Coordinates of C-alpha atoms and ligand atoms in Angstrom, one line a residue:
M1 CA 0.0 0.0 0.0
S2 CA 1.6 3.3 -1.0
A3 CA 0.4 6.8 0.1
N4 CA 1.7 9.9 -1.4
K5 CA 0.8 12.5 1.2
T6 CA 2.1 12.6 4.7
H7 CA 0.9 14.1 7.9
S8 CA 2.8 14.2 11.3
C9 CA 1.5 14.2 14.8
D10 CA 2.5 12.8 18.2
L11 CA -0.5 10.5 18.7
L12 CA -2.9 9.1 16.2
V13 CA -6.2 7.9 17.5
V14 CA -8.3 5.6 15.4
G15 CA -12.0 5.8 16.1
S16 CA -14.1 8.6 17.6
G17 CA -16.1 6.8 20.3
A18 CA -15.6 7.2 24.0
G19 CA -12.3 5.1 24.1
G20 CA -10.7 7.1 21.3
M21 CA -11.9 10.5 22.3
A22 CA -10.9 10.0 25.9
A23 CA -7.4 9.1 24.8
A24 CA -7.1 12.0 22.4
I25 CA -8.3 14.6 24.9
T26 CA -6.1 13.3 27.7
A27 CA -3.0 13.2 25.5
R28 CA -3.8 16.7 24.2
L29 CA -4.1 18.1 27.7
H30 CA -0.7 16.5 28.4
G31 CA 0.8 18.5 25.6
L32 CA 0.7 16.1 22.7
D33 CA -0.2 17.0 19.1
V34 CA -3.1 14.6 18.4
L35 CA -5.1 13.5 15.3
V36 CA -8.4 11.5 15.5
V37 CA -9.5 9.6 12.4
E38 CA -13.0 8.2 11.9
K39 CA -14.0 5.8 9.2
E40 CA -17.6 6.9 9.0
A41 CA -19.1 10.2 7.8
L42 CA -20.5 10.6 11.3
Y43 CA -18.5 10.6 14.6
G44 CA -19.4 9.1 18.0
G45 CA -19.7 5.4 17.1
T46 CA -21.7 3.2 19.4
T47 CA -21.0 5.7 22.2
A48 CA -23.4 8.2 20.5
R49 CA -26.1 5.5 20.4
S50 CA -25.6 4.3 24.0
G51 CA -27.2 5.1 27.3
G52 CA -24.1 7.1 28.2
W53 CA -23.7 5.4 31.5
L54 CA -20.2 4.8 33.0
W55 CA -19.6 2.3 35.8
I56 CA -16.9 3.6 38.0
P57 CA -16.5 2.2 41.6
N58 CA -15.8 4.8 44.3
N59 CA -16.4 7.6 41.9
P60 CA -16.3 11.3 43.0
L61 CA -20.0 12.0 42.4
A62 CA -21.0 9.2 44.8
K63 CA -18.5 10.5 47.3
R64 CA -19.9 14.0 47.1
E65 CA -23.3 12.5 47.8
G66 CA -21.9 10.7 50.9
M67 CA -22.6 7.3 49.4
Q68 CA -20.7 4.3 50.8
D69 CA -18.3 2.7 48.4
S70 CA -14.6 1.8 48.4
R71 CA -11.9 0.7 46.0
E72 CA -11.6 -2.5 48.0
A73 CA -15.4 -3.3 47.6
G74 CA -15.1 -2.6 43.9
R75 CA -12.2 -5.0 43.6
T76 CA -13.9 -7.7 45.6
Y77 CA -16.9 -7.4 43.3
L78 CA -14.9 -7.5 40.1
Q79 CA -12.9 -10.5 41.3
H80 CA -16.1 -12.3 42.1
E81 CA -17.6 -11.4 38.7
A82 CA -14.6 -12.2 36.6
G83 CA -13.7 -15.5 38.4
N84 CA -10.9 -17.3 36.6
H85 CA -10.6 -14.5 34.1
F86 CA -9.8 -11.8 36.8
D87 CA -6.9 -9.7 35.5
A88 CA -5.5 -8.1 38.7
A89 CA -3.2 -5.7 37.0
R90 CA -5.7 -4.2 34.6
V91 CA -8.5 -4.2 37.2
D92 CA -6.2 -2.3 39.7
A93 CA -5.4 0.2 36.9
F94 CA -9.1 0.7 36.3
L95 CA -9.9 1.1 40.0
D96 CA -7.0 3.5 40.5
N97 CA -7.6 5.6 37.4
G98 CA -11.4 5.5 37.1
P99 CA -12.2 8.2 39.8
A100 CA -9.2 10.2 38.6
M101 CA -10.4 10.1 35.1
V102 CA -13.8 11.4 36.1
D103 CA -12.2 14.3 38.1
F104 CA -9.9 15.1 35.2
F105 CA -12.7 15.3 32.6
E106 CA -15.1 17.2 34.9
S107 CA -12.5 19.8 35.8
K108 CA -10.7 20.3 32.5
T109 CA -13.2 19.6 29.7
A110 CA -16.9 20.0 28.7
V111 CA -17.6 16.4 29.9
K112 CA -19.9 16.5 32.9
F113 CA -21.7 13.6 34.6
V114 CA -24.8 13.0 36.8
L115 CA -25.0 10.3 39.4
G116 CA -27.6 7.4 39.2
P117 CA -27.9 6.9 42.9
Q118 CA -30.4 4.1 42.6
F119 CA -28.9 2.4 39.7
S120 CA -27.9 -0.9 41.3
D121 CA -25.0 -3.1 40.4
Y122 CA -26.4 -6.0 38.3
H123 CA -25.5 -8.7 40.9
P124 CA -26.3 -6.7 44.0
N125 CA -26.1 -9.8 46.3
A126 CA -22.6 -10.7 45.3
P127 CA -19.6 -9.8 47.6
G128 CA -18.6 -6.2 47.2
A129 CA -21.7 -5.2 45.2
I130 CA -23.7 -2.1 46.1
A131 CA -27.3 -1.2 45.3
G132 CA -26.4 2.2 43.7
G133 CA -23.7 4.8 43.3
R134 CA -21.3 3.3 40.8
S135 CA -23.1 4.3 37.6
I136 CA -22.8 7.9 36.3
C137 CA -24.3 9.3 33.2
A138 CA -23.3 12.0 30.8
E139 CA -25.2 15.2 31.7
P140 CA -27.7 16.3 28.9
M141 CA -26.2 18.9 26.5
D142 CA -27.5 21.6 24.3
G143 CA -26.6 20.6 20.8
R144 CA -26.1 24.2 19.8
E145 CA -22.9 24.2 21.8
L146 CA -21.4 22.0 19.0
G147 CA -21.9 24.6 16.3
A148 CA -21.6 23.1 12.9
Q149 CA -20.3 19.8 14.4
I150 CA -23.8 18.9 15.4
K151 CA -24.4 17.9 11.8
T152 CA -21.9 15.1 11.9
L153 CA -22.7 13.7 15.3
R154 CA -24.1 10.2 15.0
P155 CA -27.8 10.4 16.0
P156 CA -29.2 8.2 18.8
L157 CA -30.5 4.8 17.9
K158 CA -33.9 5.6 16.2
E159 CA -35.7 2.7 17.9
I160 CA -35.1 3.9 21.4
T161 CA -36.2 7.5 20.8
F162 CA -39.8 8.7 20.9
V163 CA -40.5 9.7 17.3
G164 CA -36.8 10.9 17.1
M165 CA -36.8 12.6 20.4
M166 CA -34.2 11.5 23.0
I167 CA -35.6 10.5 26.4
G168 CA -33.1 10.8 29.2
S169 CA -32.9 8.0 31.8
G170 CA -34.3 8.2 35.4
K171 CA -36.6 11.1 36.2
E172 CA -37.4 11.9 32.5
L173 CA -38.3 8.4 31.7
L174 CA -40.6 8.2 34.7
H175 CA -42.5 11.3 33.5
F176 CA -43.0 9.5 30.2
F177 CA -44.5 6.5 31.9
N178 CA -46.7 8.7 34.0
V179 CA -47.9 11.0 31.3
T180 CA -51.6 9.9 31.6
R181 CA -51.5 9.7 35.4
S182 CA -50.0 12.9 36.5
V183 CA -50.6 16.5 35.5
V184 CA -47.0 17.4 36.4
S185 CA -45.7 14.6 34.1
A186 CA -48.0 15.5 31.3
A187 CA -46.8 19.2 31.5
Y188 CA -43.2 18.0 31.6
V189 CA -43.6 15.8 28.5
A190 CA -45.6 18.5 26.7
K191 CA -42.8 21.0 27.3
L192 CA -40.1 18.6 25.9
L193 CA -42.3 17.8 22.9
V194 CA -42.8 21.5 22.1
K195 CA -39.0 22.1 22.3
Y196 CA -38.4 19.1 20.1
G197 CA -40.9 20.4 17.6
R198 CA -39.1 23.7 17.5
D199 CA -35.7 22.0 17.1
L200 CA -37.0 20.0 14.2
L201 CA -38.2 23.1 12.5
T202 CA -35.0 25.1 13.0
H203 CA -32.3 22.4 13.0
G204 CA -33.9 19.3 11.5
R205 CA -33.0 17.2 14.6
A206 CA -33.3 17.0 18.4
M207 CA -30.9 19.5 19.9
R208 CA -31.4 18.5 23.5
L209 CA -28.8 15.7 23.6
T210 CA -29.1 13.1 26.3
N211 CA -27.4 9.9 27.3
G212 CA -24.8 8.6 24.8
N213 CA -25.5 11.4 22.4
A214 CA -24.6 13.8 25.2
L215 CA -21.5 11.9 26.0
A216 CA -20.3 11.8 22.4
G217 CA -21.3 15.5 22.0
R218 CA -19.5 16.6 25.1
L219 CA -16.4 14.7 24.1
A220 CA -16.5 16.2 20.6
K221 CA -16.9 19.7 22.1
S222 CA -14.0 19.1 24.4
A223 CA -11.8 17.9 21.6
A224 CA -12.8 20.9 19.4
D225 CA -12.1 23.3 22.2
L226 CA -8.6 21.9 22.4
G227 CA -8.1 22.1 18.6
I228 CA -7.9 18.4 18.0
P229 CA -8.5 17.7 14.3
L230 CA -11.1 15.0 13.5
W231 CA -10.9 13.5 10.1
L232 CA -14.2 12.0 8.9
E233 CA -14.5 9.3 6.3
A234 CA -10.9 8.5 7.0
P235 CA -10.4 4.8 7.8
A236 CA -7.1 3.5 9.1
K237 CA -6.1 0.9 6.6
Q238 CA -2.7 -0.3 7.8
L239 CA -0.4 0.2 10.7
L240 CA 3.2 1.3 10.0
S241 CA 6.1 0.1 12.1
E242 CA 9.9 0.4 12.3
A243 CA 11.9 -2.3 14.1
G244 CA 8.7 -3.5 15.8
R245 CA 7.6 0.0 17.0
V246 CA 4.4 1.4 15.6
T247 CA 5.1 4.7 13.9
G248 CA 1.8 5.6 12.3
A249 CA -0.8 4.4 9.9
V250 CA -2.1 4.7 6.3
I251 CA -5.4 6.5 6.4
G252 CA -7.8 6.5 3.5
T253 CA -9.3 9.9 2.7
K254 CA -11.5 11.3 -0.1
D255 CA -8.3 12.7 -1.7
G256 CA -6.4 9.4 -1.5
D257 CA -4.3 7.7 1.1
V258 CA -2.3 9.7 3.6
T259 CA 0.6 8.4 5.6
V260 CA 0.2 9.6 9.1
L261 CA 3.4 9.5 11.1
A262 CA 2.8 9.4 14.9
R263 CA 5.8 10.0 17.1
K264 CA 4.3 8.6 20.3
G265 CA 2.2 5.9 18.6
V266 CA -1.3 4.9 17.7
V267 CA -4.4 4.2 19.8
L268 CA -6.8 1.7 18.3
A269 CA -10.4 2.5 19.4
T270 CA -12.5 1.2 16.5
G271 CA -15.3 -0.2 18.7
G272 CA -14.6 -3.9 18.5
F273 CA -16.1 -6.4 16.1
P274 CA -19.9 -6.5 16.4
H275 CA -20.3 -6.5 12.6
D276 CA -17.5 -9.0 11.8
A277 CA -19.6 -12.0 10.8
E278 CA -16.5 -14.3 10.7
R279 CA -15.4 -13.5 14.2
R280 CA -19.0 -13.9 15.4
R281 CA -19.1 -17.3 13.8
Q282 CA -16.0 -18.3 15.7
L283 CA -16.9 -16.9 19.0
Y284 CA -20.8 -16.6 19.4
P285 CA -22.1 -20.1 20.3
H286 CA -25.7 -19.1 19.4
A287 CA -24.6 -18.0 15.9
P288 CA -23.2 -21.0 14.0
T289 CA -22.8 -19.1 10.7
G290 CA -22.2 -15.7 12.4
R291 CA -25.5 -14.4 11.0
E292 CA -28.0 -15.6 13.6
H293 CA -27.3 -12.4 15.6
Y294 CA -28.5 -8.8 15.6
T295 CA -26.6 -5.7 16.7
P296 CA -27.7 -2.1 17.2
T297 CA -24.1 -0.9 16.9
P298 CA -23.2 1.2 13.9
P299 CA -22.1 -0.6 10.7
G300 CA -18.5 0.6 10.7
N301 CA -17.6 -1.5 13.7
T302 CA -16.2 -4.4 11.8
G303 CA -13.3 -5.4 13.9
D304 CA -10.7 -3.2 12.1
G305 CA -8.6 -2.6 15.2
I306 CA -8.0 -6.3 15.7
K307 CA -7.3 -6.8 12.0
L308 CA -4.8 -3.9 11.9
A309 CA -3.0 -5.1 15.0
R310 CA -2.7 -8.8 14.1
P311 CA 0.2 -8.5 11.7
L312 CA 2.2 -7.0 14.6
G313 CA 1.7 -10.2 16.6
A314 CA -1.2 -8.8 18.7
Q315 CA -3.4 -11.4 20.5
T316 CA -7.1 -11.4 21.3
A317 CA -8.9 -12.7 24.4
D318 CA -10.9 -15.4 22.7
E319 CA -11.0 -17.4 25.9
L320 CA -13.5 -15.2 27.6
P321 CA -16.7 -17.1 28.5
N322 CA -18.8 -14.5 26.7
A323 CA -17.3 -12.8 23.6
A324 CA -19.7 -9.8 23.7
A325 CA -22.2 -8.0 25.9
W326 CA -25.5 -9.7 25.1
V327 CA -28.8 -8.0 24.9
P328 CA -32.2 -9.2 23.8
I329 CA -33.2 -7.5 20.6
S330 CA -36.6 -7.2 18.9
R331 CA -36.6 -6.6 15.2
V332 CA -38.7 -3.6 14.3
P333 CA -40.1 -3.6 10.7
N334 CA -39.2 -0.4 8.9
G335 CA -41.9 -0.9 6.3
D336 CA -39.5 -1.4 3.4
G337 CA -38.5 -4.9 4.2
S338 CA -35.6 -3.9 6.4
F339 CA -35.7 -4.1 10.2
G340 CA -34.5 -1.8 13.0
T341 CA -33.0 -3.2 16.3
F342 CA -34.7 -2.5 19.6
P343 CA -32.6 -3.4 22.7
H344 CA -34.7 -4.5 25.6
F345 CA -33.1 -2.9 28.7
I346 CA -36.0 -2.0 31.0
D347 CA -39.3 -3.5 29.9
R348 CA -38.4 -7.0 31.1
G349 CA -38.3 -5.8 34.7
K350 CA -41.8 -4.3 34.7
P351 CA -44.6 -6.0 36.7
G352 CA -46.6 -8.3 34.5
V353 CA -44.0 -8.9 31.9
I354 CA -42.7 -12.5 31.6
A355 CA -40.6 -14.3 28.9
V356 CA -41.0 -17.7 27.4
A357 CA -38.8 -19.7 25.1
R358 CA -39.9 -21.8 22.2
D359 CA -41.1 -24.6 24.5
G360 CA -43.6 -22.1 26.1
K361 CA -41.8 -22.2 29.4
R362 CA -40.2 -19.4 31.4
F363 CA -36.4 -19.7 31.7
V364 CA -35.1 -16.8 33.7
N365 CA -35.8 -14.1 36.2
E366 CA -36.8 -11.6 33.5
G367 CA -35.7 -8.6 35.6
N368 CA -32.1 -9.8 35.6
S369 CA -29.6 -8.0 33.3
Y370 CA -29.8 -8.2 29.5
H371 CA -26.5 -10.1 29.5
D372 CA -27.8 -12.7 32.0
F373 CA -31.2 -12.9 30.2
C374 CA -29.5 -13.9 27.0
Q375 CA -27.2 -16.4 28.5
A376 CA -30.2 -18.1 30.2
L377 CA -32.1 -18.1 26.9
V378 CA -29.3 -19.7 24.9
K379 CA -28.9 -22.4 27.6
A380 CA -32.7 -23.1 27.7
S381 CA -32.9 -23.2 23.9
K382 CA -30.1 -25.7 23.4
D383 CA -32.4 -28.5 22.2
L384 CA -35.3 -26.4 21.0
P385 CA -36.1 -25.5 17.4
R386 CA -34.8 -22.1 16.2
G387 CA -36.5 -19.2 14.4
P388 CA -37.0 -18.8 10.7
E389 CA -33.4 -17.6 10.2
G390 CA -31.8 -20.1 12.6
E391 CA -31.9 -17.7 15.5
V392 CA -32.4 -18.4 19.1
E393 CA -35.7 -16.8 20.1
A394 CA -38.0 -16.0 23.0
W395 CA -41.2 -13.9 23.5
L396 CA -41.8 -11.2 26.0
I397 CA -45.4 -11.5 27.2
A398 CA -47.8 -9.0 28.8
D399 CA -51.6 -8.6 29.2
H400 CA -53.6 -5.7 28.0
V401 CA -53.3 -3.7 31.2
T402 CA -49.5 -4.1 31.5
L403 CA -49.0 -3.3 27.8
R404 CA -50.9 -0.1 27.9
R405 CA -49.4 1.0 31.2
Y406 CA -45.7 0.4 30.3
G407 CA -45.6 -0.5 26.6
L408 CA -43.4 -3.4 25.5
G409 CA -40.3 -3.0 23.5
H410 CA -41.0 -0.7 20.6
V411 CA -44.7 -0.5 21.5
K412 CA -45.3 2.6 23.5
P413 CA -47.7 2.9 26.5
F414 CA -51.2 4.4 26.2
P415 CA -52.2 6.8 24.6
V416 CA -49.8 6.0 21.7
P417 CA -51.9 3.7 19.3
L418 CA -50.7 0.1 18.8
A419 CA -52.7 -0.8 15.7
H420 CA -49.8 -0.4 13.3
Q421 CA -47.5 -2.6 15.5
L422 CA -50.2 -5.4 15.3
A423 CA -50.6 -4.8 11.5
N424 CA -46.8 -5.1 10.8
G425 CA -46.4 -8.2 12.9
Y426 CA -44.1 -6.7 15.5
L427 CA -46.8 -7.2 18.2
K428 CA -48.7 -10.5 18.4
R429 CA -52.1 -10.7 20.2
G430 CA -54.3 -13.6 21.4
Q431 CA -57.5 -13.6 23.4
T432 CA -56.4 -16.9 25.0
P433 CA -53.0 -18.4 25.8
A434 CA -53.6 -21.0 23.0
E435 CA -54.4 -18.2 20.5
L436 CA -51.2 -16.3 21.4
A437 CA -49.1 -19.4 21.3
A438 CA -50.4 -20.2 17.8
A439 CA -49.7 -16.6 16.6
C440 CA -46.1 -16.8 17.9
G441 CA -45.3 -20.5 17.3
F442 CA -44.4 -21.6 20.8
D443 CA -45.7 -24.6 22.7
A444 CA -49.3 -23.9 23.7
D445 CA -49.8 -26.5 26.4
N446 CA -46.6 -25.6 28.3
F447 CA -47.5 -21.9 27.9
A448 CA -51.0 -22.4 29.5
A449 CA -49.4 -24.3 32.4
T450 CA -46.6 -21.7 32.7
L451 CA -49.2 -18.9 32.9
A452 CA -51.4 -20.7 35.3
D453 CA -48.5 -21.3 37.7
Y454 CA -47.1 -17.8 37.3
N455 CA -50.5 -16.1 37.9
K456 CA -51.3 -18.3 41.0
H457 CA -48.3 -16.8 42.8
A458 CA -48.4 -13.4 41.1
A459 CA -51.7 -12.7 43.0
K460 CA -49.5 -12.6 46.1
G461 CA -46.6 -10.7 44.5
E462 CA -44.5 -13.8 44.5
D463 CA -42.4 -15.7 42.0
P464 CA -41.1 -18.8 43.6
A465 CA -39.9 -20.2 40.2
F466 CA -37.4 -17.4 39.3
G467 CA -37.6 -14.8 42.1
K468 CA -38.4 -11.9 39.9
G469 CA -38.3 -8.8 42.1
S470 CA -35.9 -10.4 44.6
T471 CA -32.8 -8.1 43.9
A472 CA -32.2 -4.4 44.1
Y473 CA -31.5 -4.4 40.4
N474 CA -34.8 -6.1 39.6
R475 CA -36.6 -3.6 41.7
Y476 CA -34.8 -0.6 40.1
L477 CA -36.4 -1.7 36.8
G478 CA -39.8 -2.4 38.4
D479 CA -42.6 0.0 39.3
P480 CA -42.3 1.2 42.9
S481 CA -46.1 1.9 43.0
V482 CA -46.9 -1.8 42.6
T483 CA -46.9 -3.6 46.0
P484 CA -45.8 -5.9 47.5
N485 CA -43.5 -6.7 44.6
P486 CA -42.7 -3.9 42.1
C487 CA -41.8 -6.5 39.4
I488 CA -44.8 -8.8 39.7
A489 CA -48.3 -8.5 38.4
P490 CA -50.7 -11.0 36.9
V491 CA -50.7 -11.8 33.2
S492 CA -54.4 -12.3 32.8
R493 CA -56.1 -9.0 32.4
G494 CA -57.7 -8.8 28.9
A495 CA -56.0 -9.8 25.7
L496 CA -52.4 -11.3 25.8
Y497 CA -49.6 -9.8 23.8
A498 CA -46.1 -10.9 22.7
V499 CA -43.0 -9.4 21.2
R500 CA -40.4 -11.7 19.8
V501 CA -36.8 -11.3 20.9
V502 CA -33.5 -12.7 19.6
I503 CA -29.9 -12.5 20.7
G504 CA -27.9 -9.3 20.0
D505 CA -25.0 -7.3 21.5
L506 CA -24.1 -3.9 22.8
G507 CA -20.4 -4.3 21.8
S508 CA -17.8 -7.0 21.8
F509 CA -15.7 -8.2 24.8
A510 CA -13.1 -10.4 23.1
G511 CA -10.7 -7.6 22.1
L512 CA -7.0 -7.2 22.0
K513 CA -5.0 -8.3 25.0
T514 CA -3.4 -5.3 26.7
D515 CA -1.4 -4.5 29.8
A516 CA -2.3 -2.1 32.6
H517 CA -1.1 0.8 30.5
A518 CA -3.5 -0.1 27.6
Q519 CA -0.5 -1.2 25.5
V520 CA -1.3 -4.0 23.1
L521 CA 0.5 -7.3 23.9
D522 CA 2.2 -9.7 21.5
G523 CA 2.3 -13.5 21.6
Q524 CA 5.0 -13.4 24.3
G525 CA 2.9 -11.1 26.5
Q526 CA 5.2 -8.2 25.7
P527 CA 3.9 -4.7 24.8
V528 CA 4.0 -3.8 21.1
P529 CA 5.8 -0.5 21.4
G530 CA 3.7 2.5 20.3
L531 CA 0.5 0.5 20.1
Y532 CA -2.5 1.1 22.4
A533 CA -6.1 -0.1 22.5
A534 CA -9.0 1.4 24.2
G535 CA -12.8 0.8 24.3
N536 CA -14.0 -2.4 22.8
D537 CA -10.8 -2.9 20.8
M538 CA -9.3 -3.7 24.2
A539 CA -10.3 -7.0 25.8
S540 CA -12.9 -6.4 28.5
I541 CA -11.6 -6.5 32.1
M542 CA -15.0 -8.0 33.2
G543 CA -14.0 -11.6 32.4
G544 CA -17.0 -12.0 30.1
N545 CA -19.4 -10.9 32.8
Y546 CA -21.6 -7.8 33.0
P547 CA -21.4 -6.4 36.6
G548 CA -23.2 -3.1 36.3
G549 CA -24.7 -0.3 34.2
G550 CA -21.8 1.3 32.3
I551 CA -19.2 -1.5 32.4
T552 CA -18.1 -0.9 28.8
L553 CA -18.0 3.0 28.8
G554 CA -16.4 3.2 32.2
P555 CA -13.3 1.2 31.3
A556 CA -13.4 2.7 27.7
M557 CA -12.9 6.2 29.1
T558 CA -10.6 5.1 31.9
F559 CA -8.2 3.1 29.6
G560 CA -8.4 5.9 27.0
Y561 CA -7.2 8.2 29.8
I562 CA -4.5 5.8 30.8
A563 CA -3.3 5.4 27.1
G564 CA -3.3 9.2 26.6
R565 CA -1.2 9.7 29.8
H566 CA 1.2 6.8 29.0
A567 CA 1.8 8.1 25.4
A568 CA 2.5 11.5 26.9
G569 CA 5.1 10.0 29.2
M570 CA 3.1 10.5 32.4
A571 CA 2.8 7.0 33.6
E572 CA 5.8 4.8 32.8
Ligands
FAD1 C1 -28.3 1.1 22.5 C2 -27.0 0.9 23.3 C3 -26.9 1.4 24.6 C4 -25.7 1.2 25.3 N1 -25.6 1.8 26.5 C5 -24.4 1.7 27.2 C6 -24.2 2.3 28.5 O1 -25.1 3.1 28.9 N2 -23.1 2.1 29.1 C7 -22.1 1.3 28.6 O2 -21.0 1.2 29.3 N3 -22.2 0.8 27.4 C8 -23.3 0.9 26.7 N4 -23.4 0.4 25.4 C9 -22.2 -0.2 24.8 C10 -21.2 1.0 24.5 O3 -22.0 2.0 23.7 C11 -20.0 0.6 23.7 O4 -19.4 -0.5 24.3 C12 -19.0 1.7 23.6 O5 -19.7 2.8 23.0 C13 -17.8 1.3 22.7 O6 -17.0 2.5 22.6 P1 -15.7 2.5 21.7 O7 -15.0 3.7 21.9 O8 -15.0 1.2 21.9 O9 -16.4 2.3 20.2 P2 -17.4 3.2 19.4 O10 -18.1 4.2 20.3 O11 -18.3 2.3 18.6 O12 -16.5 4.0 18.4 C14 -15.7 3.4 17.5 C15 -15.5 4.2 16.2 O13 -14.5 3.7 15.4 C16 -14.8 3.8 14.1 N5 -14.0 3.0 13.3 C17 -14.1 1.6 13.0 N6 -13.2 1.2 12.2 C18 -12.4 2.3 11.9 C19 -11.2 2.5 11.1 N7 -10.6 1.5 10.4 N8 -10.6 3.7 11.1 C20 -11.2 4.7 11.7 N9 -12.3 4.6 12.5 C21 -12.9 3.4 12.6 C22 -16.3 3.5 14.1 O14 -16.9 4.0 12.9 C23 -16.8 4.2 15.3 O15 -17.2 5.5 15.1 C24 -24.6 0.6 24.7 C25 -24.7 0.1 23.4 C26 -25.8 0.3 22.7 C27 -25.9 -0.2 21.3

């Protein structure tokens, strides 16, 4: 590959998500001349589509609120969660640098966070876990602060917006659920809708950025304030090295290839391999051809970081028990034969929502995390027939009262009509269990028995079969106004409804092996000089597990920060 033009910098960052931008901003603030290159026409990657939550044990926001946490408790929890895959050196680096990273960004950049005080760790009964305080979210942002750069910020995932409007987590979401029950909530939502309407007229998009869009926007604003150039439609195509040291990369641009020489090295932050069907085939047990899997991540995340690093001897953590962060996905018909992807984060925990597999039986505490839900489904489906495209499938079920109160997946609560979701087949309905089973294609007799058993106990707010509502995390997703169990209500009031879910991911875990400085390791376990990985290009430190809300973005920004400092000679 030959490139005529050259460009020099200290640090080249490949990818404009949280991992890459954190590295770029940190390095710049430590005096380096930095360039960020992004393959797509839009910047922000999966980060811009995300919830924008970072999981940081013992973080400064929780401290300020007087919440109880400690580095030791965080370590105990992570050791428990990662089991045999616990990587002490990298976990210690994460625990030491995570709170410092938050302080650094809050004090020196436009990145600001808010605490989710009730956002429980996902396994709150495990040693070292706490029921809230480790998850922090990007503070909403006014898109006008980005100036012209708002036009190239990747928009949020369409399916999780309300007709294109972003809905923040926590309080804001609660107002949406209560819109028909409280005048305050109705007024709050009306105000947001009016503002959204105005934004659409004047800017053609929502300008009130929340969640991942706020995080990506705040990172972009910080980078722009520091004068960091961001090249769009500029994929890294090949790494350059001299005597084993990475010295830059060949970058494709509209005007031809450019040789970028980077004196301090290159940070790979291309967002992992969620769209690399071959790697999915190798590592995703539920996807024997690599195609029986659906991802809401952006299409450019094709595993380029791994492919770029392999010729230099880089290794990947293929031994992790889960190669990605799993999430149940429902496929939303777009009306033109294509489908959108709706990730099911919160509806499963609501009272009156249960899930059944192809055999018509429940298989999990539905209020558990998306990662745990999917693992249980794959296990329960081992000997069951698969869906029309060979996919593992399940159905989320609710009765009419629950459906209209909370919605289900892409179906919104009352007063949003649901006729079109029934017409396009996204939502199935039956007047009886047998009718619903026939509409969906799961076992009718087992389903009738499952419902009868569930409803018998639900009348008392109990779930002896799976313990839905038994953990702080379950209850966080439930409805506190429902007693005695905020996650349990009958599934018997009026018609029955179902939405089909399949296995998807939020990003991959099995990335490049790195050391505690985010340096990529070769086959001998030695750092490849000048080569760093951050975000999902770096192997997850969670050992294939998913301990809490924000366990990809927390480490992504922390190891980006670590890489930036190391490249600047701050942390030898
Ligand atoms: C709906 C949703 C919600 C989520 N919510 C959360 C959450 O709240 N908390 C959490 O921790 N995680 C969450 N996740 C996961 C999280 O968003 C990702 O793990 C994280 O954003 C990955 O960050 P990254 O920097 O590694 O990659 P990305 O943000 O995906 O950025 C990578 C960028 O690299 C670019 N790129 C690829 N190849 C090249 C190349 N060759 N040259 C140049 N550029 C390239 C891509 O185009 C992309 O823009 C969520 C995911 C989804 C889909």
